[in-house]
mmCIF file of C-alpha atoms in Angstrom:
data_model
loop_
_atom_site.group_PDB
_atom_site.id
_atom_site.type_symbol
_atom_site.label_atom_id
_atom_site.label_comp_id
_atom_site.label_asym_id
_atom_site.label_seq_id
_atom_site.Cartn_x
_atom_site.Cartn_y
_atom_site.Cartn_z
ATOM 1 C CA MET A 1 -37.261 40.106 -18.221
ATOM 2 C CA THR A 2 -35.151 42.863 -16.911
ATOM 3 C CA THR A 3 -32.850 41.970 -13.895
ATOM 4 C CA PRO A 4 -33.385 44.567 -11.116
ATOM 5 C CA ARG A 5 -30.180 46.411 -10.190
ATOM 6 C CA ALA A 6 -29.075 45.874 -6.655
ATOM 7 C CA PRO A 7 -29.575 48.759 -4.356
ATOM 8 C CA LEU A 8 -26.347 50.664 -3.404
ATOM 9 C CA ALA A 9 -25.224 49.865 0.112
ATOM 10 C CA PRO A 10 -24.742 52.798 2.589
ATOM 11 C CA HIS A 11 -20.962 52.723 1.811
ATOM 12 C CA ARG A 12 -20.357 51.909 -1.823
ATOM 13 C CA LEU A 13 -17.188 50.165 -2.903
ATOM 14 C CA GLY A 14 -16.013 50.827 -6.382
ATOM 15 C CA LEU A 15 -13.321 49.105 -8.505
ATOM 16 C CA ALA A 16 -11.427 51.000 -11.277
ATOM 17 C CA LEU A 17 -9.777 48.709 -13.821
ATOM 18 C CA SER A 18 -7.024 50.139 -15.968
ATOM 19 C CA SER A 19 -6.160 49.580 -19.626
ATOM 20 C CA GLY A 20 -3.176 47.292 -20.407
ATOM 21 C CA SER A 21 -3.901 44.964 -23.370
ATOM 22 C CA ALA A 22 -2.873 41.417 -22.460
ATOM 23 C CA ARG A 23 -1.943 42.442 -18.976
ATOM 24 C CA GLY A 24 -5.665 43.042 -18.489
ATOM 25 C CA TRP A 25 -6.205 39.337 -17.715
ATOM 26 C CA ALA A 26 -4.831 40.078 -14.358
ATOM 27 C CA HIS A 27 -8.137 41.831 -13.558
ATOM 28 C CA LEU A 28 -9.791 38.483 -13.659
ATOM 29 C CA GLY A 29 -7.478 37.159 -10.963
ATOM 30 C CA ILE A 30 -7.880 40.287 -8.921
ATOM 31 C CA LEU A 31 -11.727 40.110 -8.876
ATOM 32 C CA ALA A 32 -11.760 36.421 -8.215
ATOM 33 C CA GLU A 33 -9.468 36.873 -5.245
ATOM 34 C CA LEU A 34 -11.524 39.897 -3.944
ATOM 35 C CA VAL A 35 -14.739 38.009 -4.065
ATOM 36 C CA ALA A 36 -13.189 34.963 -2.437
ATOM 37 C CA ARG A 37 -12.269 37.336 0.569
ATOM 38 C CA GLY A 38 -15.771 38.706 0.858
ATOM 39 C CA ILE A 39 -14.967 41.891 -1.042
ATOM 40 C CA ARG A 40 -17.611 42.623 -3.667
ATOM 41 C CA PRO A 41 -17.478 46.021 -5.534
ATOM 42 C CA GLN A 42 -20.864 47.470 -6.394
ATOM 43 C CA VAL A 43 -19.439 49.924 -8.882
ATOM 44 C CA VAL A 44 -16.975 49.099 -11.558
ATOM 45 C CA ALA A 45 -15.474 51.304 -14.125
ATOM 46 C CA GLY A 46 -12.908 50.354 -16.776
ATOM 47 C CA ALA A 47 -10.892 51.471 -19.722
ATOM 48 C CA SER A 48 -10.028 49.219 -22.675
ATOM 49 C CA VAL A 49 -9.444 45.578 -21.351
ATOM 50 C CA GLY A 50 -10.517 46.972 -17.980
ATOM 51 C CA ALA A 51 -13.837 47.702 -19.363
ATOM 52 C CA LEU A 52 -14.159 44.162 -20.775
ATOM 53 C CA VAL A 53 -13.451 42.476 -17.522
ATOM 54 C CA GLY A 54 -15.551 44.925 -15.578
ATOM 55 C CA ALA A 55 -18.512 44.321 -17.902
ATOM 56 C CA ALA A 56 -18.221 40.485 -17.429
ATOM 57 C CA TYR A 57 -18.144 40.977 -13.587
ATOM 58 C CA ALA A 58 -21.185 43.341 -13.645
ATOM 59 C CA ASN A 59 -23.054 40.964 -15.735
ATOM 60 C CA GLY A 60 -22.195 37.953 -13.554
ATOM 61 C CA ARG A 61 -20.149 36.128 -16.174
ATOM 62 C CA LEU A 62 -16.606 36.613 -14.790
ATOM 63 C CA ASP A 63 -15.911 32.846 -14.399
ATOM 64 C CA ASP A 64 -17.161 32.135 -17.917
ATOM 65 C CA LEU A 65 -14.793 34.694 -19.438
ATOM 66 C CA ALA A 66 -11.833 33.529 -17.238
ATOM 67 C CA GLY A 67 -12.467 29.927 -18.213
ATOM 68 C CA TRP A 68 -12.459 30.796 -22.004
ATOM 69 C CA VAL A 69 -9.267 33.016 -21.978
ATOM 70 C CA CYS A 70 -7.408 30.299 -20.116
ATOM 71 C CA THR A 71 -7.931 27.987 -23.117
ATOM 72 C CA LEU A 72 -6.530 30.423 -25.627
ATOM 73 C CA THR A 73 -3.292 29.499 -27.363
ATOM 74 C CA GLN A 74 -1.152 31.989 -29.371
ATOM 75 C CA ARG A 75 -2.499 30.548 -32.649
ATOM 76 C CA GLU A 76 -6.070 30.916 -31.515
ATOM 77 C CA VAL A 77 -5.385 34.575 -30.498
ATOM 78 C CA TRP A 78 -4.229 35.337 -34.014
ATOM 79 C CA ARG A 79 -7.172 33.599 -35.510
ATOM 80 C CA LEU A 80 -9.374 36.142 -33.798
ATOM 81 C CA VAL A 81 -7.570 38.869 -35.548
ATOM 82 C CA ASP A 82 -9.672 40.094 -38.511
ATOM 83 C CA ALA A 83 -7.154 42.090 -40.532
ATOM 84 C CA THR A 84 -8.335 45.119 -42.407
ATOM 85 C CA PHE A 85 -6.557 47.004 -45.207
ATOM 86 C CA HIS A 86 -8.585 50.218 -44.764
ATOM 87 C CA GLY A 87 -9.674 52.384 -41.832
ATOM 88 C CA GLY A 88 -7.717 53.469 -38.787
ATOM 89 C CA GLY A 89 -6.259 50.128 -37.566
ATOM 90 C CA VAL A 90 -4.822 46.688 -38.705
ATOM 91 C CA MET A 91 -7.939 44.913 -37.261
ATOM 92 C CA ASN A 92 -11.698 45.837 -36.946
ATOM 93 C CA GLY A 93 -12.271 43.682 -33.963
ATOM 94 C CA HIS A 94 -15.624 42.168 -35.151
ATOM 95 C CA ARG A 95 -14.469 38.553 -34.883
ATOM 96 C CA LEU A 96 -12.955 39.133 -31.444
ATOM 97 C CA MET A 97 -16.124 40.863 -30.068
ATOM 98 C CA GLU A 98 -18.386 38.090 -31.389
ATOM 99 C CA ALA A 99 -16.153 35.418 -29.607
ATOM 100 C CA ILE A 100 -16.192 37.553 -26.385
ATOM 101 C CA ALA A 101 -19.937 37.914 -26.488
ATOM 102 C CA GLY A 102 -20.386 34.230 -26.121
ATOM 103 C CA HIS A 103 -18.674 34.383 -22.750
ATOM 104 C CA THR A 104 -19.827 37.682 -21.304
ATOM 105 C CA GLY A 105 -23.344 38.223 -22.722
ATOM 106 C CA ASN A 106 -24.328 41.591 -24.002
ATOM 107 C CA ALA A 107 -26.894 42.968 -21.573
ATOM 108 C CA ARG A 108 -27.823 46.697 -21.686
ATOM 109 C CA ILE A 109 -25.754 48.541 -18.999
ATOM 110 C CA GLU A 110 -28.987 49.978 -17.515
ATOM 111 C CA GLU A 111 -30.143 46.419 -16.782
ATOM 112 C CA LEU A 112 -26.959 45.075 -15.230
ATOM 113 C CA PRO A 113 -27.238 44.118 -11.487
ATOM 114 C CA LEU A 114 -24.223 46.269 -10.669
ATOM 115 C CA HIS A 115 -23.264 49.763 -11.733
ATOM 116 C CA PHE A 116 -20.837 49.745 -14.621
ATOM 117 C CA GLY A 117 -19.277 52.340 -17.003
ATOM 118 C CA ALA A 118 -16.523 52.430 -19.562
ATOM 119 C CA VAL A 119 -14.300 55.376 -20.612
ATOM 120 C CA ALA A 120 -13.611 56.068 -24.259
ATOM 121 C CA THR A 121 -11.911 58.939 -26.219
ATOM 122 C CA ASP A 122 -13.406 61.092 -28.927
ATOM 123 C CA LEU A 123 -10.872 60.793 -31.777
ATOM 124 C CA TYR A 124 -11.395 64.311 -33.035
ATOM 125 C CA THR A 125 -11.939 66.413 -29.953
ATOM 126 C CA GLY A 126 -9.840 64.367 -27.398
ATOM 127 C CA GLN A 127 -12.899 64.534 -25.079
ATOM 128 C CA GLU A 128 -13.033 61.887 -22.430
ATOM 129 C CA VAL A 129 -16.371 60.043 -22.940
ATOM 130 C CA TRP A 130 -18.185 58.135 -20.129
ATOM 131 C CA ILE A 131 -20.431 55.396 -21.468
ATOM 132 C CA HIS A 132 -22.926 54.106 -18.869
ATOM 133 C CA SER A 133 -25.929 53.103 -21.000
ATOM 134 C CA GLY A 134 -26.635 51.054 -24.010
ATOM 135 C CA PRO A 135 -25.368 47.534 -24.932
ATOM 136 C CA MET A 136 -22.401 46.782 -22.755
ATOM 137 C CA LEU A 137 -20.263 45.292 -25.501
ATOM 138 C CA SER A 138 -20.689 48.382 -27.574
ATOM 139 C CA ALA A 139 -19.264 50.322 -24.716
ATOM 140 C CA VAL A 140 -16.490 47.847 -24.292
ATOM 141 C CA ARG A 141 -15.555 47.950 -27.996
ATOM 142 C CA ALA A 142 -15.728 51.750 -28.048
ATOM 143 C CA SER A 143 -13.344 51.831 -25.022
ATOM 144 C CA SER A 144 -10.868 49.436 -26.680
ATOM 145 C CA GLY A 145 -9.754 51.056 -29.948
ATOM 146 C CA LEU A 146 -6.025 50.902 -29.245
ATOM 147 C CA PRO A 147 -4.641 53.475 -31.827
ATOM 148 C CA GLY A 148 -2.847 51.567 -34.616
ATOM 149 C CA LEU A 149 -4.249 48.235 -33.691
ATOM 150 C CA PHE A 150 -8.023 48.336 -33.498
ATOM 151 C CA ALA A 151 -9.975 50.600 -35.907
ATOM 152 C CA PRO A 152 -12.008 53.334 -34.246
ATOM 153 C CA MET A 153 -15.666 52.632 -33.521
ATOM 154 C CA TRP A 154 -18.520 54.854 -34.538
ATOM 155 C CA HIS A 155 -20.547 55.072 -31.284
ATOM 156 C CA GLN A 156 -22.963 57.801 -30.002
ATOM 157 C CA ASP A 157 -22.491 59.901 -33.104
ATOM 158 C CA ARG A 158 -18.741 60.118 -32.861
ATOM 159 C CA TRP A 159 -15.517 58.139 -33.638
ATOM 160 C CA MET A 160 -14.412 56.562 -30.443
ATOM 161 C CA ILE A 161 -10.783 55.252 -29.632
ATOM 162 C CA ASP A 162 -9.206 53.596 -26.592
ATOM 163 C CA GLY A 163 -10.195 55.216 -23.213
ATOM 164 C CA GLY A 164 -6.624 54.662 -22.056
ATOM 165 C CA VAL A 165 -5.614 57.582 -24.353
ATOM 166 C CA VAL A 166 -7.129 60.070 -21.834
ATOM 167 C CA ASN A 167 -7.879 58.149 -18.665
ATOM 168 C CA PRO A 168 -6.201 54.747 -18.336
ATOM 169 C CA LEU A 169 -7.279 54.311 -14.661
ATOM 170 C CA PRO A 170 -10.933 55.674 -14.360
ATOM 171 C CA VAL A 171 -11.133 56.407 -10.692
ATOM 172 C CA SER A 172 -13.089 59.535 -11.414
ATOM 173 C CA LEU A 173 -15.756 57.651 -13.434
ATOM 174 C CA CYS A 174 -16.044 55.101 -10.482
ATOM 175 C CA ARG A 175 -16.866 57.954 -8.142
ATOM 176 C CA ALA A 176 -19.284 59.513 -10.530
ATOM 177 C CA LEU A 177 -21.143 56.154 -10.635
ATOM 178 C CA GLY A 178 -21.614 56.282 -6.920
ATOM 179 C CA ALA A 179 -18.549 54.792 -5.304
ATOM 180 C CA ASP A 180 -17.516 56.146 -1.786
ATOM 181 C CA SER A 181 -14.262 54.167 -1.684
ATOM 182 C CA VAL A 182 -12.303 53.048 -4.746
ATOM 183 C CA ILE A 183 -9.793 50.127 -5.208
ATOM 184 C CA ALA A 184 -7.796 50.864 -8.325
ATOM 185 C CA VAL A 185 -5.859 48.326 -10.370
ATOM 186 C CA ASP A 186 -2.941 49.911 -12.241
ATOM 187 C CA LEU A 187 -1.376 47.819 -15.062
ATOM 188 C CA SER A 188 0.934 50.471 -16.417
ATOM 189 C CA ARG A 189 4.677 49.873 -16.312
ATOM 190 C CA ARG A 190 6.020 52.271 -13.705
ATOM 191 C CA VAL A 191 9.457 53.006 -15.135
ATOM 192 C CA THR A 192 11.730 51.468 -17.888
ATOM 193 C CA ARG A 193 14.640 49.534 -16.863
ATOM 194 C CA SER A 194 17.109 52.442 -17.587
ATOM 195 C CA GLU A 195 14.959 54.651 -15.367
ATOM 196 C CA GLN A 196 15.095 52.221 -12.636
ATOM 197 C CA ARG A 197 18.852 52.183 -12.843
ATOM 198 C CA ALA A 198 18.997 55.926 -12.727
ATOM 199 C CA LEU A 199 16.702 56.035 -9.762
ATOM 200 C CA GLY A 200 18.790 53.404 -8.036
ATOM 201 C CA ALA A 201 21.960 55.259 -8.591
ATOM 202 C CA ASN A 202 20.609 58.484 -7.118
ATOM 203 C CA ALA A 203 18.533 56.859 -4.408
ATOM 204 C CA HIS A 204 20.537 58.623 -1.694
ATOM 205 C CA GLY A 205 20.532 62.091 -3.403
ATOM 206 C CA PRO A 206 23.746 64.134 -3.537
ATOM 207 C CA ALA A 207 26.312 63.701 -0.797
ATOM 208 C CA ARG A 208 26.119 66.301 2.074
ATOM 209 C CA SER A 209 28.976 67.941 3.865
ATOM 210 C CA SER A 210 29.783 66.770 7.360
ATOM 211 C CA PRO A 211 28.060 68.826 10.052
ATOM 212 C CA HIS A 212 31.277 68.539 12.107
ATOM 213 C CA GLY A 213 33.419 70.704 9.840
ATOM 214 C CA GLN A 214 37.068 69.831 8.858
ATOM 215 C CA GLY A 215 38.614 66.762 10.288
ATOM 216 C CA GLY A 216 37.094 63.992 12.419
ATOM 217 C CA ASP A 217 34.881 61.089 11.494
ATOM 218 C CA GLY A 218 32.323 63.214 9.832
ATOM 219 C CA ASN A 219 34.605 64.043 6.891
ATOM 220 C CA GLY A 220 35.315 60.403 6.476
ATOM 221 C CA GLN A 221 31.719 59.395 6.303
ATOM 222 C CA ALA A 222 31.056 62.288 3.807
ATOM 223 C CA ALA A 223 33.895 61.132 1.532
ATOM 224 C CA SER A 224 32.734 57.516 1.771
ATOM 225 C CA VAL A 225 29.224 58.442 0.843
ATOM 226 C CA GLU A 226 30.412 60.674 -1.973
ATOM 227 C CA GLY A 227 32.715 57.999 -3.454
ATOM 228 C CA ALA A 228 29.938 55.438 -3.277
ATOM 229 C CA ALA A 229 27.515 57.738 -5.048
ATOM 230 C CA VAL A 230 30.072 58.452 -7.750
ATOM 231 C CA LEU A 231 30.762 54.716 -8.314
ATOM 232 C CA SER A 232 27.137 54.032 -8.472
ATOM 233 C CA ARG A 233 26.372 56.742 -10.962
ATOM 234 C CA TRP A 234 29.234 55.443 -13.216
ATOM 235 C CA ALA A 235 27.924 51.865 -12.895
ATOM 236 C CA GLY A 236 24.464 52.981 -13.883
ATOM 237 C CA LEU A 237 25.868 55.002 -16.849
ATOM 238 C CA VAL A 238 27.759 51.932 -18.149
ATOM 239 C CA ASP A 239 24.752 49.658 -17.777
ATOM 240 C CA GLY A 240 22.620 52.280 -19.559
ATOM 241 C CA LEU A 241 25.114 52.393 -22.488
ATOM 242 C CA VAL A 242 25.280 48.650 -22.784
ATOM 243 C CA GLU A 243 21.499 48.400 -22.771
ATOM 244 C CA SER A 244 21.399 51.160 -25.473
ATOM 245 C CA PHE A 245 23.768 49.362 -27.754
ATOM 246 C CA ARG A 246 21.785 46.099 -27.324
ATOM 247 C CA SER A 247 18.533 47.855 -28.060
ATOM 248 C CA ARG A 248 19.922 49.349 -31.226
ATOM 249 C CA ARG A 249 21.134 46.117 -32.839
ATOM 250 C CA SER A 250 17.998 45.723 -34.756
ATOM 251 C CA GLU A 251 15.220 48.108 -35.760
ATOM 252 C CA PRO A 252 12.147 47.808 -33.496
ATOM 253 C CA GLY A 253 9.134 46.200 -35.043
ATOM 254 C CA LEU A 254 5.635 47.586 -35.338
ATOM 255 C CA PHE A 255 4.266 46.019 -32.180
ATOM 256 C CA GLU A 256 7.357 46.864 -30.216
ATOM 257 C CA VAL A 257 6.886 50.529 -31.209
ATOM 258 C CA MET A 258 3.271 50.364 -30.293
ATOM 259 C CA THR A 259 3.917 48.653 -27.047
ATOM 260 C CA GLY A 260 6.666 51.190 -26.067
ATOM 261 C CA ALA A 261 4.432 54.110 -26.936
ATOM 262 C CA VAL A 262 1.393 52.863 -25.136
ATOM 263 C CA ASN A 263 3.467 51.978 -22.015
ATOM 264 C CA ILE A 264 4.977 55.386 -21.877
ATOM 265 C CA MET A 265 1.688 57.208 -22.393
ATOM 266 C CA GLN A 266 -0.252 55.159 -19.935
ATOM 267 C CA ASP A 267 2.401 55.263 -17.211
ATOM 268 C CA ARG A 268 2.543 59.088 -17.349
ATOM 269 C CA LEU A 269 -1.178 59.541 -17.548
ATOM 270 C CA THR A 270 -1.812 57.116 -14.662
ATOM 271 C CA ARG A 271 0.564 58.833 -12.424
ATOM 272 C CA ASP A 272 -1.054 62.059 -13.106
ATOM 273 C CA ARG A 273 -4.497 60.676 -12.582
ATOM 274 C CA ILE A 274 -3.642 59.079 -9.269
ATOM 275 C CA ALA A 275 -2.046 62.303 -8.062
ATOM 276 C CA LYS A 276 -5.265 64.302 -8.876
ATOM 277 C CA ASP A 277 -7.882 61.653 -7.750
ATOM 278 C CA ALA A 278 -6.237 59.222 -5.423
ATOM 279 C CA PRO A 279 -7.978 55.876 -4.919
ATOM 280 C CA ASP A 280 -8.124 54.326 -1.472
ATOM 281 C CA VAL A 281 -5.958 51.395 -2.397
ATOM 282 C CA VAL A 282 -3.911 50.728 -5.610
ATOM 283 C CA LEU A 283 -3.094 47.191 -6.669
ATOM 284 C CA ARG A 284 -0.127 46.695 -9.098
ATOM 285 C CA PRO A 285 0.379 43.088 -10.305
ATOM 286 C CA GLU A 286 3.880 42.154 -11.397
ATOM 287 C CA LEU A 287 3.506 41.880 -15.277
ATOM 288 C CA ASP A 288 6.504 43.731 -16.648
ATOM 289 C CA ASP A 289 7.379 40.904 -19.071
ATOM 290 C CA PHE A 290 3.932 40.850 -20.747
ATOM 291 C CA GLN A 291 3.869 42.174 -24.306
ATOM 292 C CA LEU A 292 0.915 43.809 -26.189
ATOM 293 C CA MET A 293 -0.510 40.566 -27.737
ATOM 294 C CA ASP A 294 0.265 38.063 -25.028
ATOM 295 C CA PHE A 295 -3.313 37.129 -24.555
ATOM 296 C CA HIS A 296 -2.482 33.464 -24.598
ATOM 297 C CA ARG A 297 -0.788 33.935 -21.178
ATOM 298 C CA ALA A 298 -3.977 34.319 -19.249
ATOM 299 C CA ARG A 299 -3.189 31.777 -16.470
ATOM 300 C CA GLU A 300 -0.004 33.792 -15.608
ATOM 301 C CA ALA A 301 -1.729 37.100 -15.574
ATOM 302 C CA ILE A 302 -4.640 35.768 -13.483
ATOM 303 C CA ASP A 303 -2.158 34.350 -10.934
ATOM 304 C CA ALA A 304 -0.377 37.578 -10.776
ATOM 305 C CA GLY A 305 -3.672 39.295 -10.141
ATOM 306 C CA ARG A 306 -4.390 37.026 -7.217
ATOM 307 C CA SER A 307 -0.866 37.592 -5.824
ATOM 308 C CA ALA A 308 -1.478 41.371 -5.922
ATOM 309 C CA VAL A 309 -4.617 41.037 -3.760
ATOM 310 C CA GLN A 310 -2.903 38.625 -1.315
ATOM 311 C CA ALA A 311 0.038 41.010 -0.960
ATOM 312 C CA ALA A 312 -2.338 43.861 -0.077
ATOM 313 C CA ALA A 313 -4.609 41.771 2.015
ATOM 314 C CA ARG A 314 -4.362 43.831 5.244
ATOM 315 C CA SER A 315 -5.113 47.121 3.317
ATOM 316 C CA LEU A 316 -8.243 45.412 1.896
ATOM 317 C CA GLU A 317 -9.630 43.865 5.023
ATOM 318 C CA ARG A 318 -11.864 46.865 5.863
ATOM 319 C CA PHE A 319 -13.831 46.404 2.595
ATOM 320 C CA ALA A 320 -14.843 42.857 3.271
ATOM 321 C CA ALA A 321 -18.532 42.237 4.037
ATOM 322 C CA PRO A 322 -19.313 41.685 7.724
#
């Protein structure tokens, strides 16, 4: 029997869930905390792991998925990796998707009680593809083909790869599905540690001349500011060199290269997307120490997600049901 989709309220709240591999378990904590505060998005759009969590929420299986991922150990995560020696990735994802299906269901998107969509990328054209019909886990898998890790998926007569390649934070899809207001969850790493140092060193900008001309206290203040800025820049340069030498002690491994490339790409794309289509609220959980395959650290990520909602509680109050 088909479950009737709930009618959209006069003001429709959407939730855009970004890609982010293992950091995506934070979406579970964010949704749980939002619901606990009476904030229930009617529209949800996701990329990659954001599509997975969004589908579970739209199908009413969020708690089931959260309970399962919290039991995963590192060994169990690797057992779900079905290695392949042909195709466009090191794993095909069949075993993982079968395990996920047991905890999310696999309803057709058109039959979900909430409005849901996933974003994927056409491998050969680079086109951004919005999937909002058909089996929900097919949409999730098409959206989750992280280049180099998961093999692409043949879906809707084209080869699909990770939606995060073109749109890691699908605010635009959320609005297209009917959302009037959008809460976005950004899991990208904002800047690298060396960039943070550079930003800190130049936080005050270049020293300015005193408006008082030669002599007097104005010159002393200008000299002091200029001297502090020079010392700060030198300190940042030394720290950067030390970090550079540390990072070159050993050649980076496959997953380190993939993680770095994905983080850089998603950070830049997310900034661009937010600038062009700004959501009403952006939540950014603290997850900088999470690596690509840290799926066994679900409890930490969920707690980080809850904390992000709690920190933004005042900004979110207006979305709570009366």
